[in-house]
CSV table of C-alpha atoms in Angstrom, one decimal:
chain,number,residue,atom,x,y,z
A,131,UNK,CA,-22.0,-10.3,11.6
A,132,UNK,CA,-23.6,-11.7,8.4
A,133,UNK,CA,-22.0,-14.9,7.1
A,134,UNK,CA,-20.2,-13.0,4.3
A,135,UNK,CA,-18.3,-11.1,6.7
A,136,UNK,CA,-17.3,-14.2,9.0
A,137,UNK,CA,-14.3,-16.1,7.8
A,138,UNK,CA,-14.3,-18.7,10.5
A,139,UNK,CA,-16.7,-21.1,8.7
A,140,UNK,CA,-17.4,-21.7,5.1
A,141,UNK,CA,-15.2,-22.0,1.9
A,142,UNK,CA,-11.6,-20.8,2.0
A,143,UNK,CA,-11.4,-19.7,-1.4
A,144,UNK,CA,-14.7,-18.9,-2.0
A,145,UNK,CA,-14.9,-15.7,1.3
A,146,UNK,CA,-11.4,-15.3,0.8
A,147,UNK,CA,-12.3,-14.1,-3.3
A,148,UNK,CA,-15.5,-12.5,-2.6
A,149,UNK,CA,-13.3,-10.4,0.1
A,150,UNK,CA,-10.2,-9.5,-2.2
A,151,UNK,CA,-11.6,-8.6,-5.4
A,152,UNK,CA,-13.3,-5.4,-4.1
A,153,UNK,CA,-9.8,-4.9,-2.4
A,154,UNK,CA,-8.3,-5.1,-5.8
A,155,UNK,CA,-10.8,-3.3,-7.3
A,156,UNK,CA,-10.0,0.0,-5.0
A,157,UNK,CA,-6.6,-0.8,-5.4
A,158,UNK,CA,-6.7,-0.3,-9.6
A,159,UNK,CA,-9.0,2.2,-8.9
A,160,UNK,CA,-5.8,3.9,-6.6
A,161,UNK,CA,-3.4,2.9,-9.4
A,162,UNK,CA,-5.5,5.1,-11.6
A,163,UNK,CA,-6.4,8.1,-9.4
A,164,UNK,CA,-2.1,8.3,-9.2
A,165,UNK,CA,-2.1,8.7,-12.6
A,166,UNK,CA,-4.9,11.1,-13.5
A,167,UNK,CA,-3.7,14.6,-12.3
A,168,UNK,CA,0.0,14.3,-14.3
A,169,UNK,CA,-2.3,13.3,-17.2
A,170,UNK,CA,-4.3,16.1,-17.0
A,171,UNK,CA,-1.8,18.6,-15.8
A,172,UNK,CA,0.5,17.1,-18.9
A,173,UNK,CA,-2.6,17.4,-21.5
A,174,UNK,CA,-3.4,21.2,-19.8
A,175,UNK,CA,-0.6,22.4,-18.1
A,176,UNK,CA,3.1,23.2,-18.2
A,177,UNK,CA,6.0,20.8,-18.2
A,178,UNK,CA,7.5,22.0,-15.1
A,179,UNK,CA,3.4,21.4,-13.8
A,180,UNK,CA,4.2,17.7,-14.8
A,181,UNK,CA,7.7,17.8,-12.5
A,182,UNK,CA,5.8,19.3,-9.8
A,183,UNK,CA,2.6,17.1,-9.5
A,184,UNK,CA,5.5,14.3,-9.7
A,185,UNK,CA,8.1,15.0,-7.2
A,186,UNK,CA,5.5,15.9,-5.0
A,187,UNK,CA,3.6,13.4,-5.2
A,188,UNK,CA,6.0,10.9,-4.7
A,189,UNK,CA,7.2,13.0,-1.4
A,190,UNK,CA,3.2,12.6,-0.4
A,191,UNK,CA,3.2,9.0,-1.0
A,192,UNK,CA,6.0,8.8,1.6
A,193,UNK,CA,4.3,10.0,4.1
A,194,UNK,CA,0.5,8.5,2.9
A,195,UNK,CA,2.0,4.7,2.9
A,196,UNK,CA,3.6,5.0,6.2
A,197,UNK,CA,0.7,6.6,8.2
A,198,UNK,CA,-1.5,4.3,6.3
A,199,UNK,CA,0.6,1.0,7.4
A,200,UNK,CA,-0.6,2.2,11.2
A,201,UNK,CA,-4.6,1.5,9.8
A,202,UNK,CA,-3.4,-1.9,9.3
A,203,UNK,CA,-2.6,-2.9,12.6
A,204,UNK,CA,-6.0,-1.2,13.5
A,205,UNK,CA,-7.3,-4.0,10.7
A,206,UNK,CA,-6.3,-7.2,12.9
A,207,UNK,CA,-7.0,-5.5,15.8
A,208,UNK,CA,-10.5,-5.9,15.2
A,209,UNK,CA,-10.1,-9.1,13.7
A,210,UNK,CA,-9.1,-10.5,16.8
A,211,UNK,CA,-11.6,-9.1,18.6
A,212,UNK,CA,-14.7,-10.6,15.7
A,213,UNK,CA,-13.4,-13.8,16.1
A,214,UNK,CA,-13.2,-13.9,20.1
A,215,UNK,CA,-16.7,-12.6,19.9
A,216,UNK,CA,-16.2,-9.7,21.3
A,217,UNK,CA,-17.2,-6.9,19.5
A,218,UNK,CA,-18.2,-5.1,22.9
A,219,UNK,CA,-14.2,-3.8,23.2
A,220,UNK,CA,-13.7,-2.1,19.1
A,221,UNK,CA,-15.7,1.2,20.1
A,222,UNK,CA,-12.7,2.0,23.0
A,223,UNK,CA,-10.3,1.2,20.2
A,224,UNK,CA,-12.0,3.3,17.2
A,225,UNK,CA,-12.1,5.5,19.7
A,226,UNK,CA,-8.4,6.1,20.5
A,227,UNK,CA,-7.7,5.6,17.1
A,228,UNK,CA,-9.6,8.8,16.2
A,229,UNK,CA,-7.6,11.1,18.7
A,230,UNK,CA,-4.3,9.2,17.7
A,231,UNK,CA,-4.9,9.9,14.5
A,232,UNK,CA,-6.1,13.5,14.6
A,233,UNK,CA,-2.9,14.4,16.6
A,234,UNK,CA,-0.7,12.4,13.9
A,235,UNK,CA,-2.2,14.3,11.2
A,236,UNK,CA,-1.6,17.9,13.0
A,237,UNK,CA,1.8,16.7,13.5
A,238,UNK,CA,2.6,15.9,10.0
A,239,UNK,CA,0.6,18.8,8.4
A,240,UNK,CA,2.9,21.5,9.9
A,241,UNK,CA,5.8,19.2,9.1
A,242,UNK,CA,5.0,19.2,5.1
A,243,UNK,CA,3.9,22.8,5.5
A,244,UNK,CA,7.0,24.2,7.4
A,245,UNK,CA,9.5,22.1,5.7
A,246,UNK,CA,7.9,21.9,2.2
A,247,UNK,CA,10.7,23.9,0.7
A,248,UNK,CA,13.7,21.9,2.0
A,249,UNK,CA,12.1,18.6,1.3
A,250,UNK,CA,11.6,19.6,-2.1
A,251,UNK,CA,15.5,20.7,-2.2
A,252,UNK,CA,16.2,17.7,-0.5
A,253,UNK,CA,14.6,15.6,-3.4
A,254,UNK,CA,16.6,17.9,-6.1
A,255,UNK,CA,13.4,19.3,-7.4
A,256,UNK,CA,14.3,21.1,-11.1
A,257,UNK,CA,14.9,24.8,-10.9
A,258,UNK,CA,12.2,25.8,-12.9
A,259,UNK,CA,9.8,23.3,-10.7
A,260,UNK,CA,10.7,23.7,-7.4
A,261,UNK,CA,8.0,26.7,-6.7
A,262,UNK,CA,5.5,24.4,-7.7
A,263,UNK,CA,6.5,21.3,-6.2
A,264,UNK,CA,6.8,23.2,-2.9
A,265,UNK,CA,2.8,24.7,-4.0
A,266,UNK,CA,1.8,21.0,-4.1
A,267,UNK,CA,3.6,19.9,-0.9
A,268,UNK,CA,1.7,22.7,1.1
A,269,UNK,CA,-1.3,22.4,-0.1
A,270,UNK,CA,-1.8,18.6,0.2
A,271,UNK,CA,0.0,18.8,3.8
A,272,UNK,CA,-2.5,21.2,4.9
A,273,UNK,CA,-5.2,18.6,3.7
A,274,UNK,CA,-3.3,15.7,5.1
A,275,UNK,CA,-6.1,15.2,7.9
A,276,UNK,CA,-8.7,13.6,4.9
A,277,UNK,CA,-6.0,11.9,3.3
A,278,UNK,CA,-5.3,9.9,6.9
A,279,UNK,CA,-9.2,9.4,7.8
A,280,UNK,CA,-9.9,8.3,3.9
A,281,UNK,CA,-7.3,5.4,4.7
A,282,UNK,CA,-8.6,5.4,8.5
A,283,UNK,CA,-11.9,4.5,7.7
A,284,UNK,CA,-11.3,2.3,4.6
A,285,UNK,CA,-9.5,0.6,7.3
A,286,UNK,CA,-12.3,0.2,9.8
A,287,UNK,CA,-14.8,-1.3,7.0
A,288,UNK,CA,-12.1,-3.9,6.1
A,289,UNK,CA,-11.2,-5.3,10.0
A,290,UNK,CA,-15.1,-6.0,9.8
A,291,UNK,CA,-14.7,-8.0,7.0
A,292,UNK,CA,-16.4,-5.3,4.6
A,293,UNK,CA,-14.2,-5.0,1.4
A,294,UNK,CA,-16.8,-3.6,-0.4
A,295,UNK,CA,-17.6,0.4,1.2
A,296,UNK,CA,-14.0,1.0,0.8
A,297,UNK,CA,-13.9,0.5,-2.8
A,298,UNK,CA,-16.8,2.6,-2.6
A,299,UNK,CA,-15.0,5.0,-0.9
A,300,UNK,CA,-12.2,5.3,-3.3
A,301,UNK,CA,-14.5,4.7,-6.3
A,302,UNK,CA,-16.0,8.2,-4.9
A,303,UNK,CA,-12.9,9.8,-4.9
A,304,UNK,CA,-11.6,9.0,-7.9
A,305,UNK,CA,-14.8,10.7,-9.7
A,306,UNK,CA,-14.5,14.1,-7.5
A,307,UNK,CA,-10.7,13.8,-8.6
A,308,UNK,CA,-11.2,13.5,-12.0
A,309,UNK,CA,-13.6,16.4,-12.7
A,310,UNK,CA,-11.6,18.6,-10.3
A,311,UNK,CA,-8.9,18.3,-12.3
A,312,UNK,CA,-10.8,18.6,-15.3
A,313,UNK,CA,-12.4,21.8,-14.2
A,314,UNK,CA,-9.3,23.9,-12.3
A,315,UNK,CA,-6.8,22.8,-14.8
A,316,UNK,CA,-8.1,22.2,-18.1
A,317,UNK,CA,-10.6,25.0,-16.7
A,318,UNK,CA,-8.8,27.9,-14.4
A,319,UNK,CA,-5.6,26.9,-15.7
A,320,UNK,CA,-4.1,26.2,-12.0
A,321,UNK,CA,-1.9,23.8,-13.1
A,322,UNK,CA,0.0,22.1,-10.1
A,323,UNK,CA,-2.2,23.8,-7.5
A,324,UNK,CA,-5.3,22.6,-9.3
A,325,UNK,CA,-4.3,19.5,-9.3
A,326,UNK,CA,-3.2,19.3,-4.9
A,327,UNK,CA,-7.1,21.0,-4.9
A,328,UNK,CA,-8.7,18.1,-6.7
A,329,UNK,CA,-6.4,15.4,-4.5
A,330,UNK,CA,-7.1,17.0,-1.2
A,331,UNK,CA,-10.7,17.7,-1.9
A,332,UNK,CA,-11.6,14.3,-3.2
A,333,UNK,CA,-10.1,12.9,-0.2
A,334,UNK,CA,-12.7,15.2,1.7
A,335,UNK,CA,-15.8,14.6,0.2
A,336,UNK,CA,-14.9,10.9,0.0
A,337,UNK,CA,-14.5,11.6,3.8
A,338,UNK,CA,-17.6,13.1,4.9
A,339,UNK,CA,-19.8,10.8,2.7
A,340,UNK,CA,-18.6,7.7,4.3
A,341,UNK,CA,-19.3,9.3,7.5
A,342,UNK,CA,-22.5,9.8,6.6
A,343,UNK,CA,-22.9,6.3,5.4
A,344,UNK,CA,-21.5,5.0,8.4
A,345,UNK,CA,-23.9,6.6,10.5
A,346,UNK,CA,-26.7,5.0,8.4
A,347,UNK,CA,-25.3,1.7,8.9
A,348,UNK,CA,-26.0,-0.7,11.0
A,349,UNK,CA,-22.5,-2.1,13.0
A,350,UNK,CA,-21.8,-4.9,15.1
A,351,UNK,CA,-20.6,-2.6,17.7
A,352,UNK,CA,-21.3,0.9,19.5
A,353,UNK,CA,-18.8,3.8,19.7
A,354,UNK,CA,-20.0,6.2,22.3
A,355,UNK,CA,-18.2,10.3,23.3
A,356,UNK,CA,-16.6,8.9,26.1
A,357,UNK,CA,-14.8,6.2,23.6
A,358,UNK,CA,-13.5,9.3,21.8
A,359,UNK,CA,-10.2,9.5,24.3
A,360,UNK,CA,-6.9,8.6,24.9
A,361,UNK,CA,-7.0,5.4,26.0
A,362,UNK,CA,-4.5,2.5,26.1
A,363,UNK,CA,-5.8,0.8,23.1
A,364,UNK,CA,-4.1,2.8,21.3
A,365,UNK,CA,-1.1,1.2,22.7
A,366,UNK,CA,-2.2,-2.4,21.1
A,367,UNK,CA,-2.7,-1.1,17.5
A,368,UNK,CA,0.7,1.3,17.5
A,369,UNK,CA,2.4,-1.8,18.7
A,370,UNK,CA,1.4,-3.6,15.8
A,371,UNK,CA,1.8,-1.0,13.1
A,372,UNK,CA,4.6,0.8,14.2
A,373,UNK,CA,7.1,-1.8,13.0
A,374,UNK,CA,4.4,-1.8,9.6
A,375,UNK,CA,5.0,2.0,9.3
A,376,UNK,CA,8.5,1.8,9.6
A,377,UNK,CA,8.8,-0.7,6.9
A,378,UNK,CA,7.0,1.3,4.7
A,379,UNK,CA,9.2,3.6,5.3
A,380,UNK,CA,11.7,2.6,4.8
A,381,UNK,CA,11.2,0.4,1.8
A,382,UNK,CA,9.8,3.8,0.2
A,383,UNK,CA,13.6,5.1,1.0
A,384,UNK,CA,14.9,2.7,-0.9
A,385,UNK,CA,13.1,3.3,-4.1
A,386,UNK,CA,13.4,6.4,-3.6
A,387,UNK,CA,17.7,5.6,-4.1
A,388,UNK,CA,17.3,3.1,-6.6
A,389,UNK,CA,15.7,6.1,-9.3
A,390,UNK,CA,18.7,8.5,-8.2
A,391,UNK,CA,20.8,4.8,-9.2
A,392,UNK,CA,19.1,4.7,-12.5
A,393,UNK,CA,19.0,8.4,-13.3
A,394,UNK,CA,23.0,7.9,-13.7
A,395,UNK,CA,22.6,6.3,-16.6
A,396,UNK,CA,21.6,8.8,-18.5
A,397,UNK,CA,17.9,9.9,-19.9
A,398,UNK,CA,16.4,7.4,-21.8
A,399,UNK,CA,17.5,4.6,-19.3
A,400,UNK,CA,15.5,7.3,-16.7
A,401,UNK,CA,13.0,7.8,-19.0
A,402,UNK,CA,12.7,4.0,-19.7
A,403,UNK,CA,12.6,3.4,-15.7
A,404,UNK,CA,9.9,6.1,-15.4
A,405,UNK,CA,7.1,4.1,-17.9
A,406,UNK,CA,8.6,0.4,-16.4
A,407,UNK,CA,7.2,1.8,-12.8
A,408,UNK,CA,4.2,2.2,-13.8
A,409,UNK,CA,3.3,-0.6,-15.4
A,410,UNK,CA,5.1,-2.5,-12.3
A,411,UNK,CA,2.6,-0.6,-9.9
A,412,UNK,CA,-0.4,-2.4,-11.7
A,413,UNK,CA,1.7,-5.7,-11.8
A,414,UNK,CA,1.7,-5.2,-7.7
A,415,UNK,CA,-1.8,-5.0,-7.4
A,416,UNK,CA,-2.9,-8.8,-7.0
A,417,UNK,CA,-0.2,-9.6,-4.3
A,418,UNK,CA,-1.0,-6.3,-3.0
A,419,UNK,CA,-4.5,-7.1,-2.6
A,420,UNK,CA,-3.8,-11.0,-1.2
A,421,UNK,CA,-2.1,-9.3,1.5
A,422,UNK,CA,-4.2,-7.1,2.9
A,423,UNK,CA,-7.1,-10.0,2.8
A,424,UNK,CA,-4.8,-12.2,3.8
A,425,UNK,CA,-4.4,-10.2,7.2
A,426,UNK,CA,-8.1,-9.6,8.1
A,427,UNK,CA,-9.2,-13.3,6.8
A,428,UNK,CA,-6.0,-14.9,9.3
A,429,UNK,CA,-6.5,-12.6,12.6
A,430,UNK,CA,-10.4,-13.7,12.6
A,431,UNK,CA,-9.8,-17.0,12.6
A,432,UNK,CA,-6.7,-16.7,15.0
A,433,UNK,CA,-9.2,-14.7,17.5
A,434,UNK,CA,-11.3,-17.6,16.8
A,435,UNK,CA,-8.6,-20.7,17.5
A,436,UNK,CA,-8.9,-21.9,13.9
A,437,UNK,CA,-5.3,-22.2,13.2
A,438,UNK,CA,-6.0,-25.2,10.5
A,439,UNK,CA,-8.1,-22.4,8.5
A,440,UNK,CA,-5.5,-19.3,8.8
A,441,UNK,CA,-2.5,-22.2,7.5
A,442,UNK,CA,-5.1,-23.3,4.5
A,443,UNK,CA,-5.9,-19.6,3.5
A,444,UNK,CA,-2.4,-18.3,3.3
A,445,UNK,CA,-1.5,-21.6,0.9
A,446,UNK,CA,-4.4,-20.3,-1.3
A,447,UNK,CA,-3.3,-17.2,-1.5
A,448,UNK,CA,0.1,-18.4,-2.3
A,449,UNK,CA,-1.5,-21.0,-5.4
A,450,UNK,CA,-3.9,-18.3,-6.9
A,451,UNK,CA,-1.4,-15.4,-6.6
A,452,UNK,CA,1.1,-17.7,-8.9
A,453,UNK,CA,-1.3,-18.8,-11.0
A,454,UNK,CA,-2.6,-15.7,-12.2
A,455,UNK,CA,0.9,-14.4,-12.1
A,456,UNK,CA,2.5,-17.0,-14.5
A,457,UNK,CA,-0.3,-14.8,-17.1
A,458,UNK,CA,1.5,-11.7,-16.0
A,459,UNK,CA,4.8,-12.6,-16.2
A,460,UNK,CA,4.1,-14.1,-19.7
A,461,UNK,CA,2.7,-10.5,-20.7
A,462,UNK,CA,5.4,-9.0,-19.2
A,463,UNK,CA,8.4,-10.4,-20.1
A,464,UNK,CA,7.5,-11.2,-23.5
A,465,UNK,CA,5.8,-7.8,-24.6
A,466,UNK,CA,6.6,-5.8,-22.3
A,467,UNK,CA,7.5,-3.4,-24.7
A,468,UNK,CA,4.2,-3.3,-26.9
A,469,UNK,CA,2.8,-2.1,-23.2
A,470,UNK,CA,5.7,0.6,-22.9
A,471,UNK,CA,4.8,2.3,-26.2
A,472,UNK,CA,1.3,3.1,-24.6
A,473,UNK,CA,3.3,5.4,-22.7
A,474,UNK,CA,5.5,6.4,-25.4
A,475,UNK,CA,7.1,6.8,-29.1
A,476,UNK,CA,10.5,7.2,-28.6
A,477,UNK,CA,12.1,3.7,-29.5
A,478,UNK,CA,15.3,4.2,-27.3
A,479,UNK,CA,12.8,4.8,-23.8
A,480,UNK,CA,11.1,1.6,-25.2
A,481,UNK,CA,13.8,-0.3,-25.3
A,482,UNK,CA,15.0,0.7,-21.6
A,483,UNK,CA,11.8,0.3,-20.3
A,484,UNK,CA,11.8,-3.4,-21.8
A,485,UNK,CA,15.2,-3.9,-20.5
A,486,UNK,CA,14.1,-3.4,-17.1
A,487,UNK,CA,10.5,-5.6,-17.4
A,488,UNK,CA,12.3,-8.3,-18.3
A,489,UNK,CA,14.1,-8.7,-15.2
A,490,UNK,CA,11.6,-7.6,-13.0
A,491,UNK,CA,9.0,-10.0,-14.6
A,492,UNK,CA,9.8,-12.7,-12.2
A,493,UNK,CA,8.3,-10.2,-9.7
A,494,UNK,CA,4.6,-10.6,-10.9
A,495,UNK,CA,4.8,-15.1,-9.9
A,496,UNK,CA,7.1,-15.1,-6.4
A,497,UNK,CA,5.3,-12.0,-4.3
A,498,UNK,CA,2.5,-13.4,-3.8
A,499,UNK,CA,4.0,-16.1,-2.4
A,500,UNK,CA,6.0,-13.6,0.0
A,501,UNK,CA,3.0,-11.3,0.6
A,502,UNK,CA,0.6,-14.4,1.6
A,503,UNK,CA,3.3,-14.8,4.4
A,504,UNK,CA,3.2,-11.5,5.4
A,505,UNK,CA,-0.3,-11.2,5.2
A,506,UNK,CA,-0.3,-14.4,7.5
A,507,UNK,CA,2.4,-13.3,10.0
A,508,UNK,CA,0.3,-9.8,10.1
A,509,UNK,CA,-2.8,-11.6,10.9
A,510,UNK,CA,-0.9,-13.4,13.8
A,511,UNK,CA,0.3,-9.4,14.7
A,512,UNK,CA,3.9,-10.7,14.1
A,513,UNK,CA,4.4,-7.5,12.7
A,514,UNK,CA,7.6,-6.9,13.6
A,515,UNK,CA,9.3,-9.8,11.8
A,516,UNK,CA,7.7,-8.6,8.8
A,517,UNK,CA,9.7,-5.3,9.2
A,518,UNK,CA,12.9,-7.2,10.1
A,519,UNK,CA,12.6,-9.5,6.9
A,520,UNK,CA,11.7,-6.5,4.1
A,521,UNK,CA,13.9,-4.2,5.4
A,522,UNK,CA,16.7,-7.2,4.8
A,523,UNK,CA,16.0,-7.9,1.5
A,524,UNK,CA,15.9,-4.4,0.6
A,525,UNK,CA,19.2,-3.2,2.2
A,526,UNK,CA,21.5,-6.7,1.6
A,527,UNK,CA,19.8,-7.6,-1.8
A,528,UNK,CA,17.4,-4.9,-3.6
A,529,UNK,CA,19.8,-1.9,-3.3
A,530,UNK,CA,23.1,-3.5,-3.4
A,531,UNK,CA,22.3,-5.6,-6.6
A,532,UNK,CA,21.2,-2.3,-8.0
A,533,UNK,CA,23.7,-0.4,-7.4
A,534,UNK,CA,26.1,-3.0,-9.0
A,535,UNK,CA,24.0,-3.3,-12.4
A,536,UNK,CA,24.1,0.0,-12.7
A,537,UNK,CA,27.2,0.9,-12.7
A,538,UNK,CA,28.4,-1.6,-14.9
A,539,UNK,CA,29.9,-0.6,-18.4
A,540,UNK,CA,26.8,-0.1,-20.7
A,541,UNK,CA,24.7,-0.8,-17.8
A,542,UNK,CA,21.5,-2.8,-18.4
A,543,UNK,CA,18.8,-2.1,-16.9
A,544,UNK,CA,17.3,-6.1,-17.2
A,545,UNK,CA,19.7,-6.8,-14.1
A,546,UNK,CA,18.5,-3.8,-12.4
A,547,UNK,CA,15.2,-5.1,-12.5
A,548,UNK,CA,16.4,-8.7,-11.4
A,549,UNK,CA,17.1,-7.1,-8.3
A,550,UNK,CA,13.3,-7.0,-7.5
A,551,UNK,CA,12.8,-10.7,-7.9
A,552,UNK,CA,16.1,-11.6,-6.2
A,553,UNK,CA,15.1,-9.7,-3.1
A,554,UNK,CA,12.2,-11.0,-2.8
A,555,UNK,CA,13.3,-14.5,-3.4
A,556,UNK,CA,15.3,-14.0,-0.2
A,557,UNK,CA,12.5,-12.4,2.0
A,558,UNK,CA,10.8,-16.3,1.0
A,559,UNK,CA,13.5,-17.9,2.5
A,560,UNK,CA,13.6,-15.6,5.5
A,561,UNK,CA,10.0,-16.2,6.0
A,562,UNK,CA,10.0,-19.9,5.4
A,563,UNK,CA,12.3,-20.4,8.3
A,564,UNK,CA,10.2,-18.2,10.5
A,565,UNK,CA,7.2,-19.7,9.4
A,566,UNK,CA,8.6,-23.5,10.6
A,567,UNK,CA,9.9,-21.8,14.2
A,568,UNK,CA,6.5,-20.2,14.8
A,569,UNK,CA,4.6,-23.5,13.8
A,570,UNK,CA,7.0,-25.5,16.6
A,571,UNK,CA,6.2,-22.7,19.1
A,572,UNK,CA,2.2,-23.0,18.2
A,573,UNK,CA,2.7,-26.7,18.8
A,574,UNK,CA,4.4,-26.4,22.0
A,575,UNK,CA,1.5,-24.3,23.2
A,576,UNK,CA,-1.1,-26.3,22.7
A,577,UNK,CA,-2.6,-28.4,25.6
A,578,UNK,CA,-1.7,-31.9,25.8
């Protein structure tokens, strides 16, 4: 491996920055692929378009987030194995991972395809959108195979300490998106199907041209046709993600219950919520981002026995995460509705939408210092506490605060949003105390 790709020596901040910012980068670059086909479809198509692409989307994401949670574990997997020096044993691995993934991908396709219809029922699709969000469930489920390898392979890139191709990757896709859309919306006039075309076929081409530069790269390790098997490898990474993908899961779930909490209160508090979760997607990004570096950076180094540097980069990622988001909370909570009326004219929406920044704004300082935890404990393949302590703080503090602020007479949203910060606030405790037992147990380990 070159030395920009090895986090066991060198600066801390200095490798861990160079190896987050692309990750950030492709992250922003997601943010804004998400939000390209409602725009077009909204600027060229029909409102019930708009519905569609959204409902179905969001069903899609479910799905996406929690298959892609099991390419994490496949991330420090290979970490471990870089810093033991033993690159010899990630060809097996890749190599299970393909046929695991392949199958998974079958699986799920005639899932979304067979049961688009009830799903969309399920998620109380509008009448006069339910055809079309059950258009964009089908087609995207029967293109769900790119949309697993595109995260699959971004994946890959990243356990080798290579940031970079995967922004690559989804700076690819975001292009083929955005003139599909352009041409068989704005174009043919396909409306929702146009815009499941463009998703499913950026995900494609992004695909096959990072197989192509893969095989015209040179790797610190050989995958051969009897690698491509079921092996037990596959065992050691679905150990690991399986408790990440069920996390994803279910956190997704409870977002999921918290807009059917909000949508009670009526149209412009729903309206309001809609804009707010947006701009709180982009407000994710940076702790987002720390965490999946955090993961890679800490299970090198733990393959390597350099527990000192794994401790120091998950208090930098803590310090630089706050830093930058005392600037975002600042924005936030103090005009967060000039940002809202990007979105919008409608003075009431505003106003909701500002209601609920300013109690999430607290959000943007304390999860980084939550995600640099998890990103540590995932890099350590302590996965499974990570599950235990998010899906906590999302059933005993995120949903039930919720619920309680919003049925309150003349319901606020600024305490719904509070219930974001709160939450995580208690997943820092939670981690904090698991974070002092592991450090004892690490202790007791060590030879005297």
């Amino acid at each position: 491996m070159d030395d920009n790709h090895n986090f066991v020596t060198g600066s801390i901040p200095k490798k861990m920055l160079n190896f987050m910012l692309p990750i950030l980068a492709a992250l922003i670059l997601q943010a804004m692929y998400g939000a390209v086909d409602l725009l077009v479809v909204g600027k060229f198509g029909t409102t019930a378009g708009i519905s569609g692409v959204s409902t179905g989307s969001s069903i899609m994401n479910l799905v996406t987030f929690t298959t892609s949670a099991l390419s994490t574990a496949l991330t420090v997997v290979m970490g471990n194995y870089i810093g033991q020096q033993h690159p010899e044993k990630i060809g097996r691995l890749i190599g299970g991972a393909i046929c695991f993934f392949i199958a998974l991908s079958i699986v799920i396709s005639i899932v979304l395809l067979t049961l688009a219809r009830p799903i969309a029922i399920l998620m109380q699709a509008p009448e006069e959108a339910l055809e079309l969000t059950i258009l964009y469930i089908r087609i995207c489920g029967g293109g769900f195979i790119f949309i697993v390898f595109y995260n699959f392979i971004s994946a890959i890139f990243r356990g080798l300490g290579d940031s970079k191709m995967p922004l690559i990757f989804v700076g690819i896709a975001c292009v083929v998106n955005i003139v599909g859309d352009l041409i068989l919306i704005a174009g043919f006039h396909m409306n929702t199907a146009g815009a499941a075309i463009a998703t499913v076929t950026a995900q494609a081409v992004s695909v096959l041209l990072s197989i192509i530069i893969i095989a015209r790269k040179t790797l610190p390790f050989t995958i051969t046709k009897e690698d491509i098997c079921f092996n037990k490898t596959i065992l050691k990474f679905v150990s690991i993600g399986a408790p990440l993908a069920l996390q994803e899961f279910l956190t997704n779930i409870t977002f999921l219950a918290l807009v059917a909490f909000i949508n009670k209160i009526g149209l412009d508090a729903s309206s309001g919520y809609g804009i707010a979760q947006k701009i709180q997607s982009f407000v994710m990004l940076l702790p987002s981002s720390i965490m999946q570096s955090m993961a890679s950076f800490v299970a090198q180094n733990v393959g390597a026995a350099r527990e000192d540097r794994a401790k120091k980069a998950m208090v930098f990622g803590m310090e630089f995460g706050a830093l930058v988001g005392v600037v975002i909370f600042t924005c936030v909570f103090f005009f967060g509705d000039v940002i809202a009326s990007a979105f919008t004219n409608d003075a009431a929406v505003i106003a909701r939408a500002f209601e609920f920044l300013r109690g999430f704004a607290p959000e943007a300082i304390v999860t980084s210092v939550l995600f640099s935890f998890m990103g540590y404990f995932n890099g350590h393949s302590k996965s499974l506490f990570v599950m235990i302590q998010s899906i906590a703080q999302s059933f005993l503090v995120r949903l039930p605060v919720s619920y309680i602020m919003s049925i309150q007479p003349d319901a606020s949203l600024t305490g719904v949003g509070m219930a974001a910060p709160l939450a995580t606030i208690f997943g820092i405790i939670l981690c904090l105390i698991y974070y002092v037992h592991m450090s004892k147990q690490m202790k007791r380990q060590q030879p005297i």
